[in-house]
Short mmCIF file of C-alpha atoms in Angstrom, two decimals:
data_model
loop_
_atom_site.label_atom_id
_atom_site.label_comp_id
_atom_site.label_asym_id
_atom_site.label_seq_id
_atom_site.Cartn_x
_atom_site.Cartn_y
_atom_site.Cartn_z
CA MET A 1 40.57 87.33 66.37
CA SER A 2 40.97 87.30 63.55
CA ALA A 3 39.71 84.19 60.85
CA THR A 4 43.60 83.41 60.09
CA GLU A 5 44.18 83.18 63.77
CA HIS A 6 41.55 80.28 64.03
CA SER A 7 43.20 77.17 61.94
CA THR A 8 45.61 77.11 64.47
CA LEU A 9 42.77 76.09 66.96
CA LYS A 10 40.61 73.77 67.31
CA LYS A 11 37.06 73.77 66.05
CA THR A 12 33.67 72.64 68.17
CA PRO A 13 31.25 71.45 65.63
CA LEU A 14 29.38 74.48 66.21
CA TYR A 15 32.09 76.46 64.85
CA ASP A 16 30.51 77.65 61.89
CA LEU A 17 27.01 78.54 63.79
CA HIS A 18 29.13 80.85 65.76
CA LEU A 19 30.35 83.04 63.64
CA SER A 20 26.86 83.06 61.96
CA LEU A 21 25.28 84.23 65.26
CA GLY A 22 28.20 87.07 65.59
CA ALA A 23 30.67 85.49 68.17
CA LYS A 24 32.83 86.77 69.01
CA MET A 25 35.94 83.45 69.23
CA VAL A 26 38.78 83.19 72.26
CA GLU A 27 41.11 81.15 72.41
CA PHE A 28 40.29 78.78 75.00
CA ALA A 29 42.27 75.01 76.21
CA GLY A 30 43.86 74.94 72.43
CA TYR A 31 39.84 75.39 71.17
CA ALA A 32 38.15 78.71 69.09
CA MET A 33 35.25 79.02 71.49
CA PRO A 34 32.66 82.06 71.32
CA VAL A 35 33.81 84.63 74.71
CA GLN A 36 30.27 86.53 73.33
CA TYR A 37 27.28 86.45 71.19
CA PRO A 38 27.02 90.90 70.02
CA ALA A 39 24.01 90.72 72.56
CA GLY A 40 27.27 90.30 75.03
CA VAL A 41 28.60 89.08 78.26
CA LEU A 42 25.30 91.15 80.41
CA LYS A 43 23.03 90.64 78.26
CA GLU A 44 23.74 87.05 77.82
CA HIS A 45 23.75 86.53 81.81
CA LEU A 46 20.74 87.75 82.22
CA HIS A 47 18.93 86.31 79.62
CA THR A 48 19.90 83.18 80.46
CA ARG A 49 18.82 83.61 84.79
CA GLU A 50 15.39 84.86 83.43
CA LYS A 51 14.45 82.46 79.70
CA VAL A 52 17.10 79.89 78.53
CA GLY A 53 20.68 80.51 77.22
CA LEU A 54 22.34 77.83 74.69
CA PHE A 55 26.20 77.48 75.59
CA ASP A 56 28.88 74.83 73.25
CA VAL A 57 30.70 72.78 75.86
CA SER A 58 31.78 70.80 73.55
CA HIS A 59 35.67 71.57 74.52
CA MET A 60 34.67 69.69 77.74
CA GLY A 61 35.78 65.63 77.44
CA LEU A 62 33.89 62.63 77.51
CA ALA A 63 34.42 60.37 77.86
CA TYR A 64 32.82 56.31 78.80
CA LEU A 65 34.78 54.09 80.95
CA HIS A 66 33.73 50.16 81.49
CA THR A 67 34.61 47.56 83.56
CA THR A 68 37.19 44.46 81.77
CA GLU A 69 36.29 42.65 84.64
CA MET A 70 33.37 40.69 83.63
CA ALA A 71 30.61 41.03 80.69
CA LEU A 72 28.18 44.45 81.04
CA GLY A 73 25.02 44.41 81.74
CA SER A 74 24.41 43.35 85.68
CA ASP A 75 25.10 44.53 89.00
CA GLU A 76 27.50 43.15 89.17
CA ALA A 77 29.39 44.84 86.60
CA HIS A 78 28.65 47.96 87.64
CA GLU A 79 29.74 47.27 91.18
CA LYS A 80 32.93 46.13 88.93
CA ILE A 81 33.63 49.68 87.63
CA ALA A 82 32.30 51.87 91.00
CA ALA A 83 35.01 50.01 92.72
CA ALA A 84 37.53 50.90 89.74
CA ILE A 85 36.87 54.83 89.62
CA GLU A 86 36.73 54.77 93.56
CA THR A 87 40.31 54.12 93.35
CA LEU A 88 40.55 58.14 91.72
CA VAL A 89 38.18 59.89 92.90
CA PRO A 90 36.52 59.76 96.88
CA GLY A 91 32.89 60.24 95.86
CA GLU A 92 30.38 57.38 95.97
CA ILE A 93 29.96 55.69 93.01
CA ARG A 94 29.38 52.47 93.58
CA LYS A 95 25.42 53.43 95.02
CA LEU A 96 24.76 55.86 92.52
CA LYS A 97 21.64 54.47 91.01
CA LYS A 98 20.65 53.75 87.32
CA GLY A 99 20.97 56.80 85.36
CA ALA A 100 22.11 58.96 87.98
CA ALA A 101 24.88 61.82 87.93
CA ARG A 102 27.15 62.65 90.64
CA TYR A 103 30.02 65.85 90.61
CA THR A 104 33.14 64.52 91.99
CA VAL A 105 36.81 64.79 91.95
CA LEU A 106 40.41 63.38 90.68
CA LEU A 107 42.92 63.36 93.12
CA SER A 108 46.70 63.91 93.14
CA ASP A 109 48.14 61.35 95.38
CA ASP A 110 48.18 64.36 98.62
CA GLY A 111 45.23 64.40 97.95
CA GLY A 112 45.13 67.44 95.67
CA VAL A 113 42.38 68.14 92.62
CA LEU A 114 43.80 67.15 89.87
CA ASP A 115 40.18 68.58 87.38
CA ASP A 116 36.50 68.23 89.06
CA LEU A 117 34.24 65.70 86.56
CA MET A 118 30.67 64.60 86.52
CA ILE A 119 30.47 60.43 86.52
CA SER A 120 27.12 59.15 85.19
CA ARG A 121 26.19 56.17 85.51
CA ILE A 122 24.94 54.47 82.75
CA PHE A 123 20.29 53.99 82.56
CA LEU A 124 20.66 50.97 80.08
CA ASP A 125 20.70 47.96 81.79
CA GLU A 126 22.35 46.01 78.62
CA LEU A 127 24.75 48.46 79.79
CA GLN A 128 25.64 48.26 83.12
CA GLY A 129 29.60 48.58 84.28
CA MET A 130 29.61 51.71 82.06
CA LEU A 131 30.26 54.85 84.23
CA PHE A 132 30.06 58.54 81.82
CA LEU A 133 32.72 60.82 82.22
CA VAL A 134 32.42 64.46 81.42
CA VAL A 135 35.82 66.21 82.47
CA ASN A 136 37.52 69.57 81.89
CA ALA A 137 38.45 70.75 78.42
CA ALA A 138 42.40 72.01 79.36
CA THR A 139 42.97 68.94 81.71
CA LYS A 140 41.28 65.89 79.56
CA GLU A 141 43.97 64.87 77.85
CA GLN A 142 45.96 64.31 81.92
CA ASP A 143 43.39 63.11 83.63
CA PHE A 144 42.21 60.44 80.42
CA ALA A 145 45.89 59.37 80.66
CA LEU A 146 45.83 59.04 84.42
CA ILE A 147 42.31 56.77 84.66
CA ARG A 148 44.11 54.66 81.38
CA GLU A 149 47.47 54.24 83.69
CA LYS A 150 45.34 53.91 86.74
CA LEU A 151 43.13 51.73 85.69
CA ALA A 152 45.36 49.21 83.03
CA GLY A 153 43.87 45.99 83.76
CA VAL A 154 41.03 46.30 84.98
CA ALA A 155 38.97 48.66 83.36
CA GLU A 156 38.99 50.81 79.25
CA LEU A 157 37.78 54.17 78.75
CA ASN A 158 36.65 55.38 74.97
CA ILE A 159 37.38 59.13 74.84
CA VAL A 160 34.29 60.80 73.01
CA THR A 161 35.61 63.00 69.88
CA ASP A 162 32.87 62.70 67.71
CA ARG A 163 30.17 64.25 69.22
CA ALA A 164 29.17 67.92 70.74
CA LEU A 165 27.86 69.05 73.85
CA ILE A 166 24.98 71.66 74.24
CA ALA A 167 23.85 73.42 77.53
CA VAL A 168 20.68 74.46 77.67
CA GLN A 169 19.96 76.47 81.12
CA GLY A 170 17.83 78.50 82.36
CA PRO A 171 14.36 78.37 84.55
CA MET A 172 12.70 77.88 81.74
CA ALA A 173 14.68 74.59 80.26
CA ALA A 174 12.55 72.32 80.83
CA ALA A 175 9.93 73.57 78.69
CA VAL A 176 12.03 74.42 76.41
CA VAL A 177 14.08 71.01 76.30
CA ASN A 178 10.78 68.64 77.09
CA ARG A 179 9.97 69.83 73.15
CA LEU A 180 12.03 68.60 71.39
CA PHE A 181 12.15 65.78 73.62
CA PRO A 182 8.91 65.13 75.92
CA GLY A 183 9.77 63.96 78.92
CA ALA A 184 12.17 65.29 79.54
CA ALA A 185 10.71 68.14 81.67
CA GLU A 186 10.25 64.98 85.05
CA GLN A 187 13.53 64.14 84.71
CA PRO A 188 15.03 64.01 87.87
CA PHE A 189 17.69 66.74 88.82
CA MET A 190 21.23 64.88 88.97
CA SER A 191 20.17 62.43 85.85
CA ILE A 192 21.37 60.67 82.04
CA ARG A 193 18.57 59.45 79.90
CA PRO A 194 19.29 58.15 76.62
CA ARG A 195 17.49 59.50 73.52
CA PHE A 196 16.42 59.29 69.76
CA TRP A 197 16.01 62.71 67.99
CA PRO A 198 14.60 64.11 65.64
CA ALA A 199 11.91 62.08 65.30
CA SER A 200 13.66 60.31 61.02
CA ASP A 201 14.89 58.21 59.71
CA ASP A 202 18.36 59.65 59.74
CA GLN A 203 17.41 59.71 63.95
CA ALA A 204 20.83 59.90 66.32
CA PHE A 205 21.27 58.71 69.62
CA ILE A 206 21.23 61.66 72.29
CA VAL A 207 22.23 61.68 75.88
CA VAL A 208 20.39 64.19 78.45
CA SER A 209 21.72 65.14 81.17
CA ARG A 210 19.72 67.14 83.85
CA LEU A 211 22.33 69.34 85.28
CA GLY A 212 24.60 72.40 84.70
CA TYR A 213 27.29 74.82 85.85
CA THR A 214 25.27 77.85 85.67
CA GLY A 215 23.22 77.51 89.10
CA GLU A 216 19.73 77.40 87.14
CA ASP A 217 17.43 74.44 85.52
CA GLY A 218 18.80 73.16 82.68
CA PHE A 219 20.21 70.19 80.77
CA GLU A 220 23.81 69.52 78.63
CA ILE A 221 23.00 67.37 75.40
CA SER A 222 25.23 64.65 74.06
CA VAL A 223 24.65 64.71 70.55
CA PRO A 224 26.48 63.25 67.55
CA ASN A 225 28.95 65.94 65.14
CA SER A 226 26.53 65.30 62.23
CA HIS A 227 23.29 66.41 63.95
CA ALA A 228 24.98 69.17 66.48
CA GLU A 229 24.03 72.18 63.75
CA LEU A 230 20.44 70.94 63.48
CA LEU A 231 19.92 70.27 67.35
CA ALA A 232 21.63 73.50 68.43
CA LYS A 233 19.50 75.56 65.34
CA ALA A 234 16.14 73.85 66.67
CA LEU A 235 17.37 74.81 70.36
CA LEU A 236 17.97 78.07 69.50
CA ALA A 237 14.44 78.42 67.34
CA ALA A 238 12.76 78.83 70.74
CA PRO A 239 11.97 81.54 71.80
CA GLU A 240 13.28 81.49 75.04
CA VAL A 241 16.36 80.66 73.96
CA GLU A 242 19.36 83.15 73.33
CA PRO A 243 23.22 81.81 72.79
CA VAL A 244 25.14 82.79 75.55
CA GLY A 245 29.28 82.98 75.26
CA LEU A 246 31.81 82.22 77.72
CA GLY A 247 32.38 85.34 78.78
CA ALA A 248 28.62 85.09 80.64
CA ARG A 249 29.58 80.61 81.69
CA ASP A 250 31.65 82.42 84.42
CA SER A 251 29.75 84.98 85.77
CA LEU A 252 27.07 82.50 85.92
CA ARG A 253 29.02 80.29 88.11
CA LEU A 254 30.71 82.50 90.05
CA GLU A 255 27.24 83.44 91.30
CA ALA A 256 26.50 80.09 91.61
CA GLY A 257 29.28 79.77 93.89
CA LEU A 258 30.81 77.03 91.84
CA CYS A 259 34.80 76.34 90.69
CA LEU A 260 36.61 77.25 87.58
CA TYR A 261 39.17 74.11 87.51
CA GLY A 262 42.90 75.69 88.02
CA HIS A 263 41.25 78.72 89.77
CA ASP A 264 39.61 77.94 92.59
CA LEU A 265 40.70 74.33 91.98
CA THR A 266 44.50 72.69 91.86
CA PRO A 267 46.35 70.06 92.64
CA GLU A 268 47.23 72.01 95.65
CA ILE A 269 43.72 72.03 97.09
CA SER A 270 42.08 69.54 99.06
CA PRO A 271 38.13 69.28 98.06
CA ILE A 272 37.25 70.30 101.65
CA GLU A 273 40.04 73.20 101.03
CA GLY A 274 37.79 73.93 98.08
CA ASN A 275 34.20 73.43 100.19
CA ILE A 276 33.43 70.56 97.82
CA ALA A 277 33.24 68.49 100.69
CA PHE A 278 30.59 67.31 99.29
CA ALA A 279 31.69 65.62 96.28
CA VAL A 280 33.62 62.80 99.30
CA GLY A 281 30.81 60.43 100.00
CA LYS A 282 29.80 60.14 103.52
CA ARG A 283 30.52 55.74 103.49
CA ARG A 284 34.29 57.04 101.52
CA ARG A 285 34.87 59.49 104.26
CA GLU A 286 35.18 56.37 107.25
CA GLU A 287 36.16 53.61 104.19
CA GLY A 288 38.64 55.47 102.58
CA GLY A 289 40.78 54.03 99.47
CA PHE A 290 41.29 57.47 97.29
CA PRO A 291 43.85 59.15 96.93
CA GLY A 292 45.09 61.23 99.90
CA ALA A 293 42.59 59.82 102.11
CA ALA A 294 44.51 60.05 104.69
CA ARG A 295 44.88 64.14 104.20
CA ILE A 296 41.51 64.66 103.54
CA GLN A 297 39.91 62.41 106.18
CA ARG A 298 42.26 64.60 108.82
CA GLU A 299 41.17 67.52 107.22
CA LEU A 300 37.69 66.82 107.93
CA ALA A 301 38.17 65.76 111.72
CA GLU A 302 40.06 69.09 112.91
CA GLY A 303 39.11 70.99 110.22
CA PRO A 304 41.23 72.82 106.66
CA LYS A 305 43.82 75.18 107.53
CA ARG A 306 42.24 77.19 104.87
CA LEU A 307 39.17 77.70 103.47
CA ARG A 308 37.11 78.62 99.67
CA VAL A 309 35.23 81.54 101.06
CA GLY A 310 32.24 83.96 99.35
CA LEU A 311 33.44 87.45 99.42
CA ARG A 312 30.85 91.40 98.87
CA PRO A 313 33.65 93.99 98.11
CA GLU A 314 31.44 96.72 99.45
CA GLY A 315 30.47 99.12 96.62
CA ARG A 316 30.88 98.81 93.24
CA ALA A 317 35.03 97.91 92.13
CA PRO A 318 35.20 94.24 90.90
CA ALA A 319 38.27 92.78 93.13
CA ARG A 320 39.76 90.16 89.74
CA GLU A 321 41.79 86.81 90.84
CA GLY A 322 44.95 88.03 92.14
CA ALA A 323 43.85 90.27 94.77
CA GLU A 324 45.36 89.88 97.95
CA ILE A 325 43.01 89.30 100.85
CA GLN A 326 43.90 90.69 103.58
CA SER A 327 42.54 90.67 107.63
CA THR A 328 41.42 94.31 108.56
CA ASP A 329 45.05 95.31 110.74
CA GLY A 330 46.73 94.31 107.57
CA LYS A 331 48.37 90.71 107.55
CA THR A 332 48.33 89.03 104.42
CA ILE A 333 45.30 85.55 105.37
CA GLY A 334 45.18 84.93 101.18
CA ALA A 335 43.39 85.57 97.73
CA VAL A 336 40.97 86.17 95.12
CA THR A 337 41.10 83.09 93.00
CA SER A 338 37.66 84.47 91.18
CA GLY A 339 36.08 87.59 91.16
CA GLY A 340 33.74 89.63 88.65
CA PHE A 341 30.68 92.03 88.99
CA GLY A 342 28.24 89.84 89.79
CA PRO A 343 25.41 90.81 86.84
CA SER A 344 22.51 89.14 88.94
CA ALA A 345 24.07 89.62 92.66
CA GLY A 346 24.11 92.94 90.96
CA ALA A 347 27.16 93.79 92.97
CA PRO A 348 30.80 92.36 92.34
CA VAL A 349 30.71 89.23 94.16
CA ALA A 350 34.18 86.81 94.42
CA MET A 351 35.91 83.81 96.46
CA GLY A 352 39.47 82.81 96.89
CA TYR A 353 41.12 80.98 100.33
CA VAL A 354 41.36 82.12 102.96
CA ASP A 355 43.01 81.03 106.41
CA ALA A 356 40.73 79.35 108.86
CA ALA A 357 40.28 81.91 112.01
CA PHE A 358 38.93 84.34 108.79
CA SER A 359 36.13 82.27 106.80
CA LYS A 360 32.92 82.54 109.17
CA THR A 361 30.81 84.22 106.60
CA GLY A 362 30.45 87.92 108.36
CA THR A 363 34.08 88.54 109.08
CA PRO A 364 35.30 91.86 107.45
CA VAL A 365 38.56 91.64 105.64
CA ASN A 366 40.15 93.81 103.18
CA LEU A 367 41.31 93.31 99.02
CA ILE A 368 43.96 95.20 98.05
CA VAL A 369 42.44 96.33 94.68
CA ARG A 370 45.50 98.56 92.51
CA GLY A 371 46.83 98.60 95.36
CA LYS A 372 44.83 99.79 97.88
CA PRO A 373 42.03 98.26 100.25
CA LEU A 374 38.24 97.38 99.83
CA SER A 375 36.37 96.76 102.29
CA ALA A 376 34.46 93.29 101.76
CA VAL A 377 32.53 90.18 104.36
CA VAL A 378 33.13 86.47 103.82
CA ALA A 379 29.77 85.82 102.35
CA ASP A 380 27.42 82.75 101.66
CA MET A 381 27.77 81.28 98.45
CA PRO A 382 25.23 80.89 95.74
CA PHE A 383 25.39 84.20 96.01
CA VAL A 384 22.26 83.92 93.42
CA PRO A 385 20.05 81.28 94.64
CA HIS A 386 20.09 77.63 92.85
CA GLY A 387 17.49 76.85 90.58
CA TYR A 388 18.17 72.99 90.45
CA TYR A 389 14.61 70.63 89.72
CA ARG A 390 13.73 69.75 92.66
CA GLY A 391 10.86 67.84 91.40
CA MET B 1 40.87 121.80 66.64
CA THR B 2 38.70 118.50 66.60
CA VAL B 3 38.72 115.21 67.87
CA LYS B 4 41.96 113.90 69.03
CA TYR B 5 43.00 110.23 69.99
CA THR B 6 45.90 108.11 72.04
CA GLU B 7 47.42 104.37 71.25
CA ASP B 8 45.36 103.51 74.67
CA HIS B 9 41.93 104.63 73.38
CA GLU B 10 41.08 107.58 74.86
CA TRP B 11 39.67 110.50 73.57
CA LEU B 12 40.24 114.16 74.36
CA LYS B 13 38.70 117.75 72.52
CA PRO B 14 38.79 121.23 73.42
CA GLU B 15 36.39 123.03 75.36
CA GLY B 16 37.25 126.37 76.47
CA ASP B 17 40.93 126.38 78.52
CA HIS B 18 41.13 122.39 78.71
CA TYR B 19 39.72 119.59 77.53
CA VAL B 20 36.86 117.43 77.66
CA ILE B 21 38.49 112.93 78.27
CA GLY B 22 37.13 110.51 77.61
CA VAL B 23 37.35 107.00 76.13
CA SER B 24 36.08 105.99 72.22
CA ALA B 25 33.52 104.07 70.78
CA HIS B 26 36.04 101.56 69.38
CA ALA B 27 37.12 101.11 73.30
CA ALA B 28 33.92 101.03 74.82
CA GLU B 29 32.59 97.90 72.05
CA GLN B 30 36.03 95.68 73.00
CA LEU B 31 35.50 96.31 76.50
CA GLY B 32 31.48 95.48 76.54
CA ASP B 33 29.38 95.66 79.22
CA VAL B 34 31.15 98.76 81.42
CA VAL B 35 29.90 97.46 85.22
CA PHE B 36 31.94 100.09 87.43
CA VAL B 37 34.16 103.45 86.58
CA GLU B 38 36.35 104.72 88.92
CA LEU B 39 37.47 108.49 88.50
CA PRO B 40 40.18 110.79 89.59
CA GLU B 41 39.72 113.51 92.44
CA VAL B 42 39.29 117.39 91.58
CA GLY B 43 42.39 119.17 92.10
CA LYS B 44 44.79 116.30 90.95
CA THR B 45 47.82 116.57 89.19
CA PHE B 46 48.88 113.68 86.35
CA ALA B 47 51.44 113.33 83.62
CA LYS B 48 51.08 112.06 80.08
CA GLY B 49 50.17 108.52 80.60
CA ASP B 50 49.84 108.32 84.33
CA GLU B 51 47.17 106.09 85.20
CA MET B 52 43.68 108.28 86.09
CA ALA B 53 40.83 106.60 85.31
CA VAL B 54 39.31 102.95 86.66
CA VAL B 55 37.17 101.59 83.73
CA GLU B 56 35.49 97.47 84.12
CA SER B 57 33.29 95.90 82.39
CA VAL B 58 32.33 92.04 83.94
CA LYS B 59 34.58 90.48 82.23
CA ALA B 60 37.98 92.54 82.57
CA ALA B 61 38.86 95.26 83.98
CA SER B 62 41.60 98.55 82.29
CA ASP B 63 43.29 101.80 83.23
CA VAL B 64 42.65 104.88 81.64
CA TYR B 65 45.14 107.18 81.00
CA ALA B 66 45.93 110.30 80.76
CA PRO B 67 46.45 111.69 77.33
CA ILE B 68 47.89 114.98 78.65
CA SER B 69 50.05 115.91 81.94
CA GLY B 70 47.51 118.56 83.42
CA ASP B 71 45.42 119.35 86.17
CA ILE B 72 41.13 117.28 86.42
CA VAL B 73 38.90 120.77 86.96
CA GLU B 74 35.77 118.58 86.79
CA VAL B 75 34.39 114.73 86.02
CA ASN B 76 32.15 112.95 85.45
CA ALA B 77 30.08 111.66 87.90
CA ALA B 78 27.45 110.59 86.24
CA ILE B 79 29.17 107.54 84.47
CA VAL B 80 30.63 106.30 88.54
CA ASP B 81 26.92 105.67 89.21
CA GLU B 82 25.40 104.98 85.89
CA PRO B 83 28.56 102.93 84.36
CA ALA B 84 26.14 101.39 81.26
CA LYS B 85 26.12 104.69 80.01
CA VAL B 86 30.48 104.85 79.13
CA ASN B 87 29.17 101.57 76.60
CA GLU B 88 25.49 104.50 75.57
CA ASP B 89 27.39 107.27 74.58
CA PRO B 90 31.52 106.77 74.89
CA GLN B 91 32.62 110.15 72.66
CA GLY B 92 29.44 112.57 74.36
CA ALA B 93 27.55 112.13 77.27
CA ALA B 94 29.87 109.63 79.09
CA TRP B 95 33.26 111.94 79.77
CA PHE B 96 35.34 110.72 82.60
CA VAL B 97 36.64 114.00 82.95
CA LYS B 98 38.10 117.34 81.89
CA ILE B 99 41.75 118.63 82.74
CA LYS B 100 43.55 121.89 82.59
CA PRO B 101 47.42 121.36 80.70
CA SER B 102 50.45 122.25 81.71
CA ASN B 103 51.80 121.76 78.15
CA PRO B 104 49.70 121.40 75.48
CA SER B 105 52.32 120.88 73.25
CA GLU B 106 51.50 117.66 73.61
CA ILE B 107 48.09 117.12 72.83
CA ASP B 108 50.21 117.51 68.77
CA ALA B 109 51.82 114.10 68.83
CA LEU B 110 48.09 112.71 69.51
CA MET B 111 46.29 111.43 66.22
CA ASP B 112 42.96 112.64 64.48
CA GLU B 113 40.27 111.21 63.67
CA GLY B 114 41.35 109.51 60.75
CA ALA B 115 44.38 107.80 61.87
CA TYR B 116 43.02 106.43 64.70
CA LYS B 117 40.25 104.69 62.70
CA GLU B 118 43.09 103.07 60.84
CA PHE B 119 45.39 102.45 64.15
CA ALA B 120 41.83 101.25 66.06
CA GLY B 121 41.17 99.39 62.80
CA ASN B 122 44.68 97.21 62.45
CA SER B 123 44.34 96.47 66.61
#
């Protein structure tokens, strides 16, 4: 796309930096985003698995949600905001520890996934009663509208529009981030901490979360727009770090077995069918009290009719989104929702939905690629082992 | 005759009584890292514009069309074994197939290097 074609698109605070790094820009969720840099998708992918990739994920939706039923700063205030958001998501929010993050889903009334999101309990004592939300770019307007509508009178949602979000992912991410934010290397997996940077008069308030969407150890760093490029450049200055575009972000999350919303998860699919039952808290499975609880509890008890599974095609030909999945006797049993070549797996990998009877690991199936059946087997995910920090 | 090009970014050049065919350097760059190539069987007959081969990068799949009608006389198995060659030398070692033309006059309608460069620059 040419520079003039960008004019109608939203830009992140790192737009100029992407251009200066030679990124190929594409439209994604209304934003001009880097799909790849000169190194290309394959090298960017492998670099992230080996060292560290830096991703601009500023297009995602950030917001703070706080209770309006009482003053902030107490465990009771957390109970209030947790009870409020738990009417919309099935995740365990009440028992989240201070500064802990949780992956869960926004549900429709019939238990379909409206979005997948990250909910973190604020770390600071004086801000208890507040949660930090990160939702998908393509769904952020509708997510935030829904939350405001459903929680009117009990909570207030403040959408963050003046911050960038930078993901730093890979086995050496902790070493790199620790140089800028001493102590970050010991920050627990799925946690969030407030930081200040840089060590000068012009300090910015930074939120460092230890999580990501590549399957690797890593961080997502929320930084004011004013300091976004400065921080990105400071991170890129580390010899381990290379910029990585949306192309490799997609192949990395696919290998990690993670869902891409709008493809692997949709409003018709429940979290149980989506094979993300971990997004439904243990206590919540028994208590219910979230949209579509009846369907989700029934699917937990009886098993879902269809299930998201990993698929490994034989040979080198990738099967991509939309490819029909057939049983070996030629009956349609599902469809591929994400697929491609896994650079670290060194082979094509895919995920898709199949009738539950065919969801067992090792089940042989056919994927219909260009009209021809391609032999594949139902496979465990992730396709590449996760490298999350377990310290 | 020198190299000719199609609007679908294939190139072809004469070699004896047949033509060598591949994808242009411009196309290879646009595709990105090639991870899979599927070639037709030797002896297969194609009409101009038929889907003849498949080339896939990490990101996307693309069809390669027959630039002219004819029979496949040879295919380059080396790019099936090592698809990355398509990025390394798309207009040389990473040729796709050799075709014996059934209607050589079709070649006249294709672009020369200068016309293709202009076309690719605008595409």
